[in-house]
PDB file of C-alpha atoms in Angstrom:
ATOM      1  CA  UNK A 156      16.041   4.180 -17.010  1.00 73.00           C
ATOM      2  CA  UNK A 157      14.830   0.686 -16.270  1.00 87.00           C
ATOM      3  CA  UNK A 158      15.358  -0.363 -12.683  1.00 95.00           C
ATOM      4  CA  UNK A 159      14.978  -3.610 -10.915  1.00 97.00           C
ATOM      5  CA  UNK A 160      12.135  -3.260  -8.191  1.00 98.00           C
ATOM      6  CA  UNK A 161      11.081  -5.929  -5.800  1.00 98.00           C
ATOM      7  CA  UNK A 162       7.532  -5.776  -4.633  1.00 98.00           C
ATOM      8  CA  UNK A 163       6.275  -7.606  -1.673  1.00 97.00           C
ATOM      9  CA  UNK A 164       2.554  -8.305  -1.407  1.00 94.00           C
ATOM     10  CA  UNK A 165       2.396  -8.332  -5.306  1.00 93.00           C
ATOM     11  CA  UNK A 166      -0.449 -10.892  -5.279  1.00 90.00           C
ATOM     12  CA  UNK A 167      -2.783  -8.499  -3.249  1.00 86.00           C
ATOM     13  CA  UNK A 168      -5.188  -5.875  -4.682  1.00 83.00           C
ATOM     14  CA  UNK A 169      -2.945  -3.048  -3.971  1.00 89.00           C
ATOM     15  CA  UNK A 170       0.315  -4.780  -4.774  1.00 92.00           C
ATOM     16  CA  UNK A 171      -0.861  -6.151  -8.160  1.00 91.00           C
ATOM     17  CA  UNK A 172      -1.930  -2.588  -9.310  1.00 91.00           C
ATOM     18  CA  UNK A 173       1.488  -1.242  -8.240  1.00 95.00           C
ATOM     19  CA  UNK A 174       3.141  -4.017 -10.271  1.00 96.00           C
ATOM     20  CA  UNK A 175       1.049  -3.355 -13.123  1.00 94.00           C
ATOM     21  CA  UNK A 176       1.780   0.350 -13.075  1.00 95.00           C
ATOM     22  CA  UNK A 177       5.597   0.032 -12.654  1.00 97.00           C
ATOM     23  CA  UNK A 178       6.078  -2.782 -15.095  1.00 97.00           C
ATOM     24  CA  UNK A 179       5.534  -0.401 -18.075  1.00 94.00           C
ATOM     25  CA  UNK A 180       8.739   1.260 -17.078  1.00 96.00           C
ATOM     26  CA  UNK A 181      10.807  -0.998 -14.803  1.00 97.00           C
ATOM     27  CA  UNK A 182      11.663  -4.522 -14.299  1.00 98.00           C
ATOM     28  CA  UNK A 183       9.375  -5.791 -11.414  1.00 98.00           C
ATOM     29  CA  UNK A 184      10.129  -8.574  -9.276  1.00 97.00           C
ATOM     30  CA  UNK A 185       7.091  -9.995  -7.321  1.00 97.00           C
ATOM     31  CA  UNK A 186       8.138 -11.399  -3.977  1.00 96.00           C
ATOM     32  CA  UNK A 187       5.799 -13.877  -2.011  1.00 92.00           C
ATOM     33  CA  UNK A 188       6.589 -15.366   1.376  1.00 91.00           C
ATOM     34  CA  UNK A 189       7.375 -19.031   1.322  1.00 92.00           C
ATOM     35  CA  UNK A 190       5.807 -21.411   3.836  1.00 90.00           C
ATOM     36  CA  UNK A 191       7.297 -21.072   7.180  1.00 90.00           C
ATOM     37  CA  UNK A 192       9.723 -18.527   5.896  1.00 95.00           C
ATOM     38  CA  UNK A 193      11.108 -16.188   8.734  1.00 96.00           C
ATOM     39  CA  UNK A 194      10.486 -12.405   7.999  1.00 96.00           C
ATOM     40  CA  UNK A 195      14.278 -11.834   8.030  1.00 97.00           C
ATOM     41  CA  UNK A 196      14.903 -14.466   5.442  1.00 97.00           C
ATOM     42  CA  UNK A 197      12.317 -13.010   3.359  1.00 97.00           C
ATOM     43  CA  UNK A 198      13.552  -9.411   3.622  1.00 98.00           C
ATOM     44  CA  UNK A 199      17.019 -10.546   2.565  1.00 97.00           C
ATOM     45  CA  UNK A 200      15.667 -12.474  -0.421  1.00 97.00           C
ATOM     46  CA  UNK A 201      13.433  -9.432  -1.395  1.00 97.00           C
ATOM     47  CA  UNK A 202      16.368  -6.969  -1.254  1.00 97.00           C
ATOM     48  CA  UNK A 203      18.814  -9.264  -3.112  1.00 96.00           C
ATOM     49  CA  UNK A 204      19.846  -7.843  -6.514  1.00 94.00           C
ATOM     50  CA  UNK A 205      17.127  -5.073  -6.195  1.00 97.00           C
ATOM     51  CA  UNK A 206      17.600  -1.365  -6.806  1.00 98.00           C
ATOM     52  CA  UNK A 207      14.295  -0.500  -4.816  1.00 98.00           C
ATOM     53  CA  UNK A 208      12.065  -2.552  -2.531  1.00 98.00           C
ATOM     54  CA  UNK A 209       8.356  -1.800  -2.074  1.00 98.00           C
ATOM     55  CA  UNK A 210       6.522  -3.224   0.892  1.00 98.00           C
ATOM     56  CA  UNK A 211       2.718  -3.569  -0.209  1.00 96.00           C
ATOM     57  CA  UNK A 212       2.270  -6.568   2.023  1.00 95.00           C
ATOM     58  CA  UNK A 213       0.373  -6.569   5.392  1.00 90.00           C
ATOM     59  CA  UNK A 214      -2.435  -8.026   7.264  1.00 88.00           C
ATOM     60  CA  UNK A 215      -5.781  -6.049   7.177  1.00 82.00           C
ATOM     61  CA  UNK A 216      -8.597  -5.896   9.572  1.00 74.00           C
ATOM     62  CA  UNK A 217      -9.469  -9.010  11.486  1.00 77.00           C
ATOM     63  CA  UNK A 218     -12.903  -9.162  13.098  1.00 75.00           C
ATOM     64  CA  UNK A 219     -12.815 -10.420  16.610  1.00 83.00           C
ATOM     65  CA  UNK A 220      -9.048 -11.068  16.514  1.00 86.00           C
ATOM     66  CA  UNK A 221      -7.834 -13.960  18.664  1.00 93.00           C
ATOM     67  CA  UNK A 222      -4.369 -14.158  20.358  1.00 94.00           C
ATOM     68  CA  UNK A 223      -3.064 -15.876  17.110  1.00 94.00           C
ATOM     69  CA  UNK A 224      -4.395 -13.152  14.915  1.00 91.00           C
ATOM     70  CA  UNK A 225      -2.821 -10.489  16.956  1.00 94.00           C
ATOM     71  CA  UNK A 226       0.455 -12.223  16.545  1.00 95.00           C
ATOM     72  CA  UNK A 227      -0.060 -12.439  12.837  1.00 93.00           C
ATOM     73  CA  UNK A 228      -0.839  -8.632  12.794  1.00 94.00           C
ATOM     74  CA  UNK A 229       2.461  -8.074  14.699  1.00 96.00           C
ATOM     75  CA  UNK A 230       4.483 -10.146  12.160  1.00 96.00           C
ATOM     76  CA  UNK A 231       2.970  -8.712   9.002  1.00 95.00           C
ATOM     77  CA  UNK A 232       2.578  -5.049   9.999  1.00 96.00           C
ATOM     78  CA  UNK A 233       5.515  -4.444  12.430  1.00 97.00           C
ATOM     79  CA  UNK A 234       8.075  -7.057  12.045  1.00 98.00           C
ATOM     80  CA  UNK A 235       8.142  -7.338   8.291  1.00 97.00           C
ATOM     81  CA  UNK A 236       8.582  -3.654   7.557  1.00 98.00           C
ATOM     82  CA  UNK A 237      11.407  -3.486  10.087  1.00 98.00           C
ATOM     83  CA  UNK A 238      13.176  -6.474   8.603  1.00 98.00           C
ATOM     84  CA  UNK A 239      12.880  -5.035   5.087  1.00 98.00           C
ATOM     85  CA  UNK A 240      14.306  -1.569   6.251  1.00 98.00           C
ATOM     86  CA  UNK A 241      17.155  -3.321   7.866  1.00 98.00           C
ATOM     87  CA  UNK A 242      17.839  -5.407   4.817  1.00 98.00           C
ATOM     88  CA  UNK A 243      17.508  -2.503   2.514  1.00 98.00           C
ATOM     89  CA  UNK A 244      19.911  -0.430   4.596  1.00 97.00           C
ATOM     90  CA  UNK A 245      22.352  -3.344   4.489  1.00 97.00           C
ATOM     91  CA  UNK A 246      22.102  -3.578   0.671  1.00 97.00           C
ATOM     92  CA  UNK A 247      22.191   0.235   0.449  1.00 98.00           C
ATOM     93  CA  UNK A 248      18.961   0.360  -1.606  1.00 98.00           C
ATOM     94  CA  UNK A 249      15.900   2.770  -0.906  1.00 98.00           C
ATOM     95  CA  UNK A 250      12.540   1.515   0.331  1.00 98.00           C
ATOM     96  CA  UNK A 251       8.716   2.419  -0.189  1.00 98.00           C
ATOM     97  CA  UNK A 252       6.404   1.246   2.522  1.00 98.00           C
ATOM     98  CA  UNK A 253       2.664   1.380   1.954  1.00 96.00           C
ATOM     99  CA  UNK A 254       0.955   1.977   5.303  1.00 95.00           C
ATOM    100  CA  UNK A 255      -2.545   3.356   6.175  1.00 91.00           C
ATOM    101  CA  UNK A 256      -4.201   6.744   7.553  1.00 87.00           C
ATOM    102  CA  UNK A 257      -5.544   4.431  10.185  1.00 87.00           C
ATOM    103  CA  UNK A 258      -1.994   4.097  11.577  1.00 92.00           C
ATOM    104  CA  UNK A 259      -2.615   5.915  14.687  1.00 91.00           C
ATOM    105  CA  UNK A 260      -1.619   5.109  18.335  1.00 94.00           C
ATOM    106  CA  UNK A 261      -5.041   5.058  19.934  1.00 94.00           C
ATOM    107  CA  UNK A 262      -6.914   3.426  16.783  1.00 90.00           C
ATOM    108  CA  UNK A 263      -9.977   1.390  17.838  1.00 89.00           C
ATOM    109  CA  UNK A 264      -8.824  -1.717  15.950  1.00 90.00           C
ATOM    110  CA  UNK A 265      -5.570  -3.631  16.301  1.00 93.00           C
ATOM    111  CA  UNK A 266      -4.932  -3.278  12.708  1.00 91.00           C
ATOM    112  CA  UNK A 267      -4.540   0.475  13.081  1.00 92.00           C
ATOM    113  CA  UNK A 268      -2.505   0.260  16.228  1.00 95.00           C
ATOM    114  CA  UNK A 269      -0.141  -2.284  14.517  1.00 96.00           C
ATOM    115  CA  UNK A 270       0.344  -0.180  11.407  1.00 95.00           C
ATOM    116  CA  UNK A 271       1.103   2.793  13.737  1.00 96.00           C
ATOM    117  CA  UNK A 272       3.765   0.643  15.524  1.00 97.00           C
ATOM    118  CA  UNK A 273       5.375  -0.363  12.438  1.00 97.00           C
ATOM    119  CA  UNK A 274       5.598   3.210  11.212  1.00 97.00           C
ATOM    120  CA  UNK A 275       6.776   4.541  14.500  1.00 97.00           C
ATOM    121  CA  UNK A 276       9.593   2.002  14.813  1.00 97.00           C
ATOM    122  CA  UNK A 277      10.607   2.608  10.964  1.00 97.00           C
ATOM    123  CA  UNK A 278      11.066   6.092  12.098  1.00 96.00           C
ATOM    124  CA  UNK A 279      12.762   5.925  15.380  1.00 97.00           C
ATOM    125  CA  UNK A 280      15.020   3.113  14.426  1.00 97.00           C
ATOM    126  CA  UNK A 281      15.887   3.841  10.868  1.00 97.00           C
ATOM    127  CA  UNK A 282      15.291   7.419  10.044  1.00 94.00           C
ATOM    128  CA  UNK A 283      18.743   8.839  10.899  1.00 96.00           C
ATOM    129  CA  UNK A 284      20.313   5.671   9.451  1.00 97.00           C
ATOM    130  CA  UNK A 285      18.829   6.012   6.169  1.00 97.00           C
ATOM    131  CA  UNK A 286      19.585   9.787   6.309  1.00 97.00           C
ATOM    132  CA  UNK A 287      23.272   9.103   7.073  1.00 97.00           C
ATOM    133  CA  UNK A 288      23.476   6.613   4.096  1.00 97.00           C
ATOM    134  CA  UNK A 289      21.965   9.041   1.714  1.00 96.00           C
ATOM    135  CA  UNK A 290      19.059   6.842   1.101  1.00 97.00           C
ATOM    136  CA  UNK A 291      15.345   7.314   1.090  1.00 98.00           C
ATOM    137  CA  UNK A 292      12.555   5.432   2.891  1.00 98.00           C
ATOM    138  CA  UNK A 293       8.985   6.862   1.866  1.00 97.00           C
ATOM    139  CA  UNK A 294       6.047   5.849   3.796  1.00 97.00           C
ATOM    140  CA  UNK A 295       2.715   6.335   1.992  1.00 95.00           C
ATOM    141  CA  UNK A 296      -0.411   6.387   4.136  1.00 92.00           C
ATOM    142  CA  UNK A 297      -3.435   6.091   1.937  1.00 87.00           C
ATOM    143  CA  UNK A 298      -7.154   5.923   2.630  1.00 79.00           C
ATOM    144  CA  UNK A 299      -8.995   2.839   1.749  1.00 71.00           C
ATOM    145  CA  UNK A 300      -8.118   1.901  -1.749  1.00 69.00           C
ATOM    146  CA  UNK A 301     -10.934   0.518  -4.229  1.00 57.00           C
ATOM    147  CA  UNK A 302      -9.349  -1.967  -6.340  1.00 59.00           C
ATOM    148  CA  UNK A 303     -10.940  -5.132  -7.925  1.00 51.00           C
ATOM    149  CA  UNK A 304     -11.738  -7.863  -7.053  1.00 42.00           C
ATOM    150  CA  UNK A 305     -14.740  -6.510  -5.055  1.00 43.00           C
ATOM    151  CA  UNK A 306     -17.468  -7.932  -2.998  1.00 46.00           C
ATOM    152  CA  UNK A 307     -19.993  -9.267  -5.468  1.00 43.00           C
ATOM    153  CA  UNK A 308     -23.052  -8.205  -3.254  1.00 49.00           C
ATOM    154  CA  UNK A 309     -22.045  -4.635  -3.224  1.00 52.00           C
ATOM    155  CA  UNK A 310     -21.377  -4.542  -6.695  1.00 51.00           C
ATOM    156  CA  UNK A 311     -24.704  -5.995  -7.690  1.00 59.00           C
ATOM    157  CA  UNK A 312     -26.499  -3.494  -5.535  1.00 62.00           C
ATOM    158  CA  UNK A 313     -24.859  -0.632  -7.389  1.00 61.00           C
ATOM    159  CA  UNK A 314     -25.153  -2.024 -10.789  1.00 63.00           C
ATOM    160  CA  UNK A 315     -28.077   0.109 -11.656  1.00 65.00           C
ATOM    161  CA  UNK A 316     -25.919   3.260 -11.268  1.00 65.00           C
ATOM    162  CA  UNK A 317     -24.165   2.253 -14.540  1.00 66.00           C
ATOM    163  CA  UNK A 318     -27.058   3.327 -16.608  1.00 72.00           C
ATOM    164  CA  UNK A 319     -28.065   6.316 -14.510  1.00 74.00           C
ATOM    165  CA  UNK A 320     -27.035   9.841 -15.891  1.00 77.00           C
ATOM    166  CA  UNK A 321     -23.932  11.196 -13.867  1.00 71.00           C
ATOM    167  CA  UNK A 322     -25.398  14.539 -13.794  1.00 76.00           C
ATOM    168  CA  UNK A 323     -28.520  13.402 -11.861  1.00 78.00           C
ATOM    169  CA  UNK A 324     -26.643  11.698  -9.169  1.00 76.00           C
ATOM    170  CA  UNK A 325     -25.890  13.494  -5.982  1.00 76.00           C
ATOM    171  CA  UNK A 326     -22.401  14.745  -5.146  1.00 78.00           C
ATOM    172  CA  UNK A 327     -20.785  12.664  -2.346  1.00 70.00           C
ATOM    173  CA  UNK A 328     -17.281  12.367  -0.680  1.00 67.00           C
ATOM    174  CA  UNK A 329     -16.044   9.008  -1.974  1.00 64.00           C
ATOM    175  CA  UNK A 330     -14.831   7.017   1.062  1.00 62.00           C
ATOM    176  CA  UNK A 331     -11.845   5.927  -0.779  1.00 65.00           C
ATOM    177  CA  UNK A 332      -8.647   7.225  -2.397  1.00 69.00           C
ATOM    178  CA  UNK A 333      -8.915   6.899  -6.146  1.00 69.00           C
ATOM    179  CA  UNK A 334      -6.572   4.343  -7.599  1.00 76.00           C
ATOM    180  CA  UNK A 335      -5.018   6.692 -10.154  1.00 79.00           C
ATOM    181  CA  UNK A 336      -4.211   9.197  -7.440  1.00 81.00           C
ATOM    182  CA  UNK A 337      -2.419   6.595  -5.270  1.00 87.00           C
ATOM    183  CA  UNK A 338      -0.578   5.009  -8.035  1.00 90.00           C
ATOM    184  CA  UNK A 339       0.504   8.344  -9.309  1.00 91.00           C
ATOM    185  CA  UNK A 340       1.936   8.919  -5.901  1.00 92.00           C
ATOM    186  CA  UNK A 341       3.619   5.672  -5.928  1.00 95.00           C
ATOM    187  CA  UNK A 342       5.328   6.362  -9.328  1.00 96.00           C
ATOM    188  CA  UNK A 343       6.499   9.812  -8.074  1.00 96.00           C
ATOM    189  CA  UNK A 344       7.890   8.295  -5.014  1.00 97.00           C
ATOM    190  CA  UNK A 345       9.533   5.518  -7.027  1.00 97.00           C
ATOM    191  CA  UNK A 346      11.176   8.239  -9.241  1.00 97.00           C
ATOM    192  CA  UNK A 347      12.274  10.211  -6.316  1.00 96.00           C
ATOM    193  CA  UNK A 348      13.949   7.223  -4.492  1.00 97.00           C
ATOM    194  CA  UNK A 349      15.762   5.896  -7.556  1.00 97.00           C
ATOM    195  CA  UNK A 350      16.939   9.451  -8.459  1.00 96.00           C
ATOM    196  CA  UNK A 351      18.190   9.894  -4.861  1.00 95.00           C
ATOM    197  CA  UNK A 352      16.126  12.934  -4.309  1.00 94.00           C
ATOM    198  CA  UNK A 353      14.596  11.546  -0.942  1.00 93.00           C
ATOM    199  CA  UNK A 354      16.872  11.398   1.964  1.00 92.00           C
ATOM    200  CA  UNK A 355      15.919   9.632   5.302  1.00 95.00           C
ATOM    201  CA  UNK A 356      12.243   9.076   6.007  1.00 95.00           C
ATOM    202  CA  UNK A 357       9.462  10.868   4.392  1.00 94.00           C
ATOM    203  CA  UNK A 358       5.837  10.191   5.255  1.00 92.00           C
ATOM    204  CA  UNK A 359       3.045  11.337   3.036  1.00 92.00           C
ATOM    205  CA  UNK A 360      -0.523  11.046   4.184  1.00 88.00           C
ATOM    206  CA  UNK A 361      -3.709  11.017   2.160  1.00 83.00           C
ATOM    207  CA  UNK A 362      -6.150  12.247   4.728  1.00 68.00           C
ATOM    208  CA  UNK A 363      -9.327  13.238   2.837  1.00 65.00           C
ATOM    209  CA  UNK A 364     -11.848  11.517   0.785  1.00 64.00           C
ATOM    210  CA  UNK A 365     -12.333  12.503  -2.853  1.00 65.00           C
ATOM    211  CA  UNK A 366     -15.359  14.409  -4.121  1.00 69.00           C
ATOM    212  CA  UNK A 367     -17.526  12.814  -6.813  1.00 70.00           C
ATOM    213  CA  UNK A 368     -21.032  11.649  -7.501  1.00 74.00           C
ATOM    214  CA  UNK A 369     -22.897   8.542  -6.635  1.00 71.00           C
ATOM    215  CA  UNK A 370     -22.556   7.408 -10.215  1.00 71.00           C
ATOM    216  CA  UNK A 371     -18.692   7.669  -9.707  1.00 69.00           C
ATOM    217  CA  UNK A 372     -19.087   5.170  -6.799  1.00 67.00           C
ATOM    218  CA  UNK A 373     -21.050   2.747  -9.098  1.00 66.00           C
ATOM    219  CA  UNK A 374     -18.444   3.002 -11.769  1.00 66.00           C
ATOM    220  CA  UNK A 375     -15.737   2.349  -9.199  1.00 61.00           C
ATOM    221  CA  UNK A 376     -17.394  -0.638  -7.575  1.00 58.00           C
ATOM    222  CA  UNK A 377     -19.077  -2.145 -10.781  1.00 54.00           C
ATOM    223  CA  UNK A 378     -17.286  -0.817 -13.868  1.00 46.00           C
ATOM    224  CA  UNK A 379     -13.774  -1.553 -12.932  1.00 44.00           C
ATOM    225  CA  UNK A 380     -14.625  -4.939 -11.519  1.00 35.00           C
ATOM    226  CA  UNK A 381     -15.920  -5.941 -15.099  1.00 33.00           C
ATOM    227  CA  UNK A 382     -19.206  -7.164 -13.641  1.00 28.00           C
TER     228      UNK A 382
END
């Protein structure tokens, strides 16, 4: 059955891939933040007339963050998911939140600490409320995700691997979660949430890299980017 799904962060690499996958089965509404729009207003707009809301928005790593950068990390990675959870609960719809395996309390970078704080407050402030309402809130914590567009310099350095026999390249642990694995997990979570099989907050971590060959790295970085 087709459902109306709102996706925040739809213009990003991860969000756009999620939209492309889900659009084959559902009506996907891409939600972007308007200029000077408060996160609470954005959350209410995103959950208006939706059957499920997905948060793929967030602010990634910032080198040598300033005070303003830290405030932006707090807004994107803590305040926004909390506002979305509150709005989703008020509208009685489930929610899927894309976090990171770097979301740990003592993460060396502010990014990881902000993602951890967002996840922590989702659990402590909304876990029992979603369960009491028979709603699900799934938190997916993936490794780094390799989606195009990619850095042109790195792609050009690996271009030669596209013509190198896969059997002759050494086995390595890819430092990423393959997009197909992540998108399959997203689709499974969406099915569970829409069917009402998830109750309360469920966190799923992807904590290990995938094994492949150096040619797989080249294909991932060059082939999918179309360069």
